[in-house]
Every structure is written in C-alpha cells, then in structure tokens.
mmCIF file of C-alpha atoms in Angstrom:
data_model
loop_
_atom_site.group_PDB
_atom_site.id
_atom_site.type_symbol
_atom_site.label_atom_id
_atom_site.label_comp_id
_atom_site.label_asym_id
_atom_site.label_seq_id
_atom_site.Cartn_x
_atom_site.Cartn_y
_atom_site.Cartn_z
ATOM 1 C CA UNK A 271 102.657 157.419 43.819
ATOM 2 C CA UNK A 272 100.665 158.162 40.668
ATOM 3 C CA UNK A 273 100.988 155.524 38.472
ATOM 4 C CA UNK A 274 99.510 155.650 34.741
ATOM 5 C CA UNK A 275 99.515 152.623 32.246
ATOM 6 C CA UNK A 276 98.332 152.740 28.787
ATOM 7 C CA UNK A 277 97.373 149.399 26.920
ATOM 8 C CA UNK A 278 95.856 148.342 23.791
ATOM 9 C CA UNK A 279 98.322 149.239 21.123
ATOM 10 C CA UNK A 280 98.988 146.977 18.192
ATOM 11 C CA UNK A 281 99.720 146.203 15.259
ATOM 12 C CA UNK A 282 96.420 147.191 12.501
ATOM 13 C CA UNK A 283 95.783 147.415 8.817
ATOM 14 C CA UNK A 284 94.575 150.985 7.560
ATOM 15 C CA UNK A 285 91.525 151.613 8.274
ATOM 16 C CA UNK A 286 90.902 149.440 10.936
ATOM 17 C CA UNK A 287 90.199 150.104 14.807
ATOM 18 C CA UNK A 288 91.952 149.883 18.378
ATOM 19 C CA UNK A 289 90.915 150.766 21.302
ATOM 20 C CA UNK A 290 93.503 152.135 23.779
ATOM 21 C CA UNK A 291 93.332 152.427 27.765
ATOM 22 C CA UNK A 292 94.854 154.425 30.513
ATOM 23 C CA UNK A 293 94.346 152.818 33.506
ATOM 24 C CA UNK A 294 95.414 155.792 36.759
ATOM 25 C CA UNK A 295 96.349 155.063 40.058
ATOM 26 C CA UNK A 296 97.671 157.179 43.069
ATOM 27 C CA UNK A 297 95.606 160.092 42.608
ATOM 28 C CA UNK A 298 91.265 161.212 42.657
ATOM 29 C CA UNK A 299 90.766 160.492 39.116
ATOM 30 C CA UNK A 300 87.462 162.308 38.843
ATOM 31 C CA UNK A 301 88.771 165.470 39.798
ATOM 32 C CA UNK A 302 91.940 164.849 36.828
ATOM 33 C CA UNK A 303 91.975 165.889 33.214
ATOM 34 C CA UNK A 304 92.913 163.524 30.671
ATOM 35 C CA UNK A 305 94.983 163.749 27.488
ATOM 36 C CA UNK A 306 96.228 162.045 24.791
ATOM 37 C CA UNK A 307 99.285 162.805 22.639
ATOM 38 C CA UNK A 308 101.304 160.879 20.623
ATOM 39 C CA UNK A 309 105.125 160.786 19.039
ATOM 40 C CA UNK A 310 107.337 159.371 16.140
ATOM 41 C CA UNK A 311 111.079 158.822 16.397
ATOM 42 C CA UNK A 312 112.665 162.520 15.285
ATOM 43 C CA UNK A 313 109.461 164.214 15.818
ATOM 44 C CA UNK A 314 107.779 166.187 18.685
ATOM 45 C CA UNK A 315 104.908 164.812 20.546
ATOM 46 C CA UNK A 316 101.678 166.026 19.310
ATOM 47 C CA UNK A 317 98.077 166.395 21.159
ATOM 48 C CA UNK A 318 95.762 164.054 19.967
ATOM 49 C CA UNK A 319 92.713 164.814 22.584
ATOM 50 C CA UNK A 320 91.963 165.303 25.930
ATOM 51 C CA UNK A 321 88.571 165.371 28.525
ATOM 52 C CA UNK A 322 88.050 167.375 31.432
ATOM 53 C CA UNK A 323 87.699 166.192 34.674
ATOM 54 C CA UNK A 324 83.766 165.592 34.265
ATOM 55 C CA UNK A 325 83.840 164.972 30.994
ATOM 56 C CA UNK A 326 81.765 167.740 29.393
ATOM 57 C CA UNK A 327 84.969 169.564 27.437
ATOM 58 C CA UNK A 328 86.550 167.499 24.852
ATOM 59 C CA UNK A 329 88.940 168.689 22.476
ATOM 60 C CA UNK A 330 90.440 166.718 19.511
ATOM 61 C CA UNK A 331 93.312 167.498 16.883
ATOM 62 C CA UNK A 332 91.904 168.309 13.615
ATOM 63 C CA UNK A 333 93.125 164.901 11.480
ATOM 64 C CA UNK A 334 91.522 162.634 14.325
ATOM 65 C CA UNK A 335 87.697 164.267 14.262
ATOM 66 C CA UNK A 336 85.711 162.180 13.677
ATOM 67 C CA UNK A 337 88.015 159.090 13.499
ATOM 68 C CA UNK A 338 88.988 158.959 17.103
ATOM 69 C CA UNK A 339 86.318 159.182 20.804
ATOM 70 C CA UNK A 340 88.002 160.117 23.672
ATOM 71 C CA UNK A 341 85.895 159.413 26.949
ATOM 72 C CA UNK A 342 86.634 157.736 30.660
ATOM 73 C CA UNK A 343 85.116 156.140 33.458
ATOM 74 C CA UNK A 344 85.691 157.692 36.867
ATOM 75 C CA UNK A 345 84.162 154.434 38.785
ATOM 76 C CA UNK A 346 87.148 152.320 37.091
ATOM 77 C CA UNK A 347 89.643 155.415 37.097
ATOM 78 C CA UNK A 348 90.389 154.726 33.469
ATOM 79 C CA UNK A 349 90.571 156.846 30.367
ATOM 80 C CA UNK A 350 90.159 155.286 26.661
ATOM 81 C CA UNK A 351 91.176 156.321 22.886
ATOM 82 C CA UNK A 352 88.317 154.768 20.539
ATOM 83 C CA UNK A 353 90.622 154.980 17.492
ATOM 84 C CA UNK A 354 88.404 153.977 13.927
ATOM 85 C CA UNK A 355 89.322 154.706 10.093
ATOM 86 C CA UNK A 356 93.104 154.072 10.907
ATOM 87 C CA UNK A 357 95.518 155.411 8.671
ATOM 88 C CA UNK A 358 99.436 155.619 8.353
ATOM 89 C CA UNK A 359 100.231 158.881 9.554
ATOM 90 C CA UNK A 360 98.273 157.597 12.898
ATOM 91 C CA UNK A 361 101.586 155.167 13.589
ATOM 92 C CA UNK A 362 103.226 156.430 17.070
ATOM 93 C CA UNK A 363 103.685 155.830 20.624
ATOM 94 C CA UNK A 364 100.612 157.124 22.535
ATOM 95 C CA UNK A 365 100.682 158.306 25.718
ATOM 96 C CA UNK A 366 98.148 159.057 28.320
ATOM 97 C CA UNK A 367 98.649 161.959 30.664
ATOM 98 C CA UNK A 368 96.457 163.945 33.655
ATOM 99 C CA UNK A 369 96.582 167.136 34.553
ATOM 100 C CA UNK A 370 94.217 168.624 37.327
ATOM 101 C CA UNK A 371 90.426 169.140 36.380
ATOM 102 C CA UNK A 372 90.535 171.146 33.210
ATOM 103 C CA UNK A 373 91.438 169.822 29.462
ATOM 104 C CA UNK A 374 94.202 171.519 27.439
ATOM 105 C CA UNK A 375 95.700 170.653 24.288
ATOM 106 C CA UNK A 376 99.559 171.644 25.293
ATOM 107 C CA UNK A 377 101.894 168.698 26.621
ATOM 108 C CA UNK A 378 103.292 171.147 29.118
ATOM 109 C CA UNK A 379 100.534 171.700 31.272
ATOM 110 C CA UNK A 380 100.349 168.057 32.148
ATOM 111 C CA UNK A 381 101.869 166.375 35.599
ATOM 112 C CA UNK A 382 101.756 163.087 34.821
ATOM 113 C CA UNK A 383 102.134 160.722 31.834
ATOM 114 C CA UNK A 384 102.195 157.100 31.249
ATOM 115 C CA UNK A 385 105.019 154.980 29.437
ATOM 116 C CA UNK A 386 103.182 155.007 26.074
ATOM 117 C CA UNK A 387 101.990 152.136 24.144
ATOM 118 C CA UNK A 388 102.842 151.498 20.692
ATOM 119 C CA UNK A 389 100.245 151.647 17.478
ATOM 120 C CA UNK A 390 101.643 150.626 14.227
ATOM 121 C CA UNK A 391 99.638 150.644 10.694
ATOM 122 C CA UNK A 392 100.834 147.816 8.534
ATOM 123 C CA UNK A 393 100.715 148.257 4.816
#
C-alpha cells in the first residue's frame, strides 16, 4: 500500500521559513516523480513544484521562484519543500504527490497524494 505523509506545516510570520516533508512508503521511490501543490477552502488546488524521478527536472510555479527549493532523498524515500520569504497568499494545505518517473505540473497526472499538511501566515 503506498502510503505518503507530509509534515512540517505551521503556523509562520511573513517572511519567514518552513520546511515541509513527504515521507513515501509502499512503492520504489527513486524511480517516482514528486510534486507539490497546494489549496485554499473555495479554491482549486494549484501546482507549486515538482522533481523528476532523478532529480535533474524541476519545475516551479512562477510566485514561488526563487522563494521555495524543491529536492528529495531517494536513500530516505523522502521529498522536501524548502519554503523562504513567506508571504500571505502562500497560506494553504500542501500536499505531496508521486507520479511515475517524470515531473509535470498538472494534478491529474499524479497517482498518489498525501493528506496535506497545513501552512498558515500570521499577520
């Protein structure tokens, strides 16, 4: 059973960090994609970045560039979200998914997600 569990949300004052993990189980992580989107109440979830497989194609959204580093560690099957510089519009649940070996930025073309961990800017 594939199993994926995201941690490291929290509560954070603008323009400080977090750093969020996705922890896989059930499946050869270093042959699985990873992504990360994100979603507020009313809204649709939204691609925030994802890493191939071997982890030479990264893609980011635009707003996170150079804000947020998306990168993993096949030997502990784990992915991570280095999120810096956070701001308001950043507030969401995040959510890991993995998809086989190659990156893509659409929530459809993923098999598995995680729960989704919460990350909330206070004012």
């Amino acid at each position: 059973q594939v199993q994926l569990v995201e941690s490291g949300g929290g509560l954070v004052q603008a323009g400080g960090s977090l750093r969020l993990s996705c922890a896989a189980s059930g499946l050869t992580f270093n042959n699985y994609a990873m992504g990360w989107f994100r979603q507020v109440p009313g809204k649709e979830r939204e691609f925030v970045a994802a890493i191939s497989s071997n982890g030479n194609t990264i893609y980011y959204k635009d707003s996170v560039k150079g804000r947020f580093t998306i990168s993993r560690d096949n030997a502990k099957n784990t992915g991570y979200l280095q999120m810096n510089s956070l701001e308001s519009e950043d507030t969401a649940v995040y959510y890991c998914a993995a998809r086989l070996v190659g990156a893509r930025t659409r929530d459809s073309d993923y098999d598995y997600w995680g729960q989704g961990t919460q990350v909330t800017l206070s004012s």
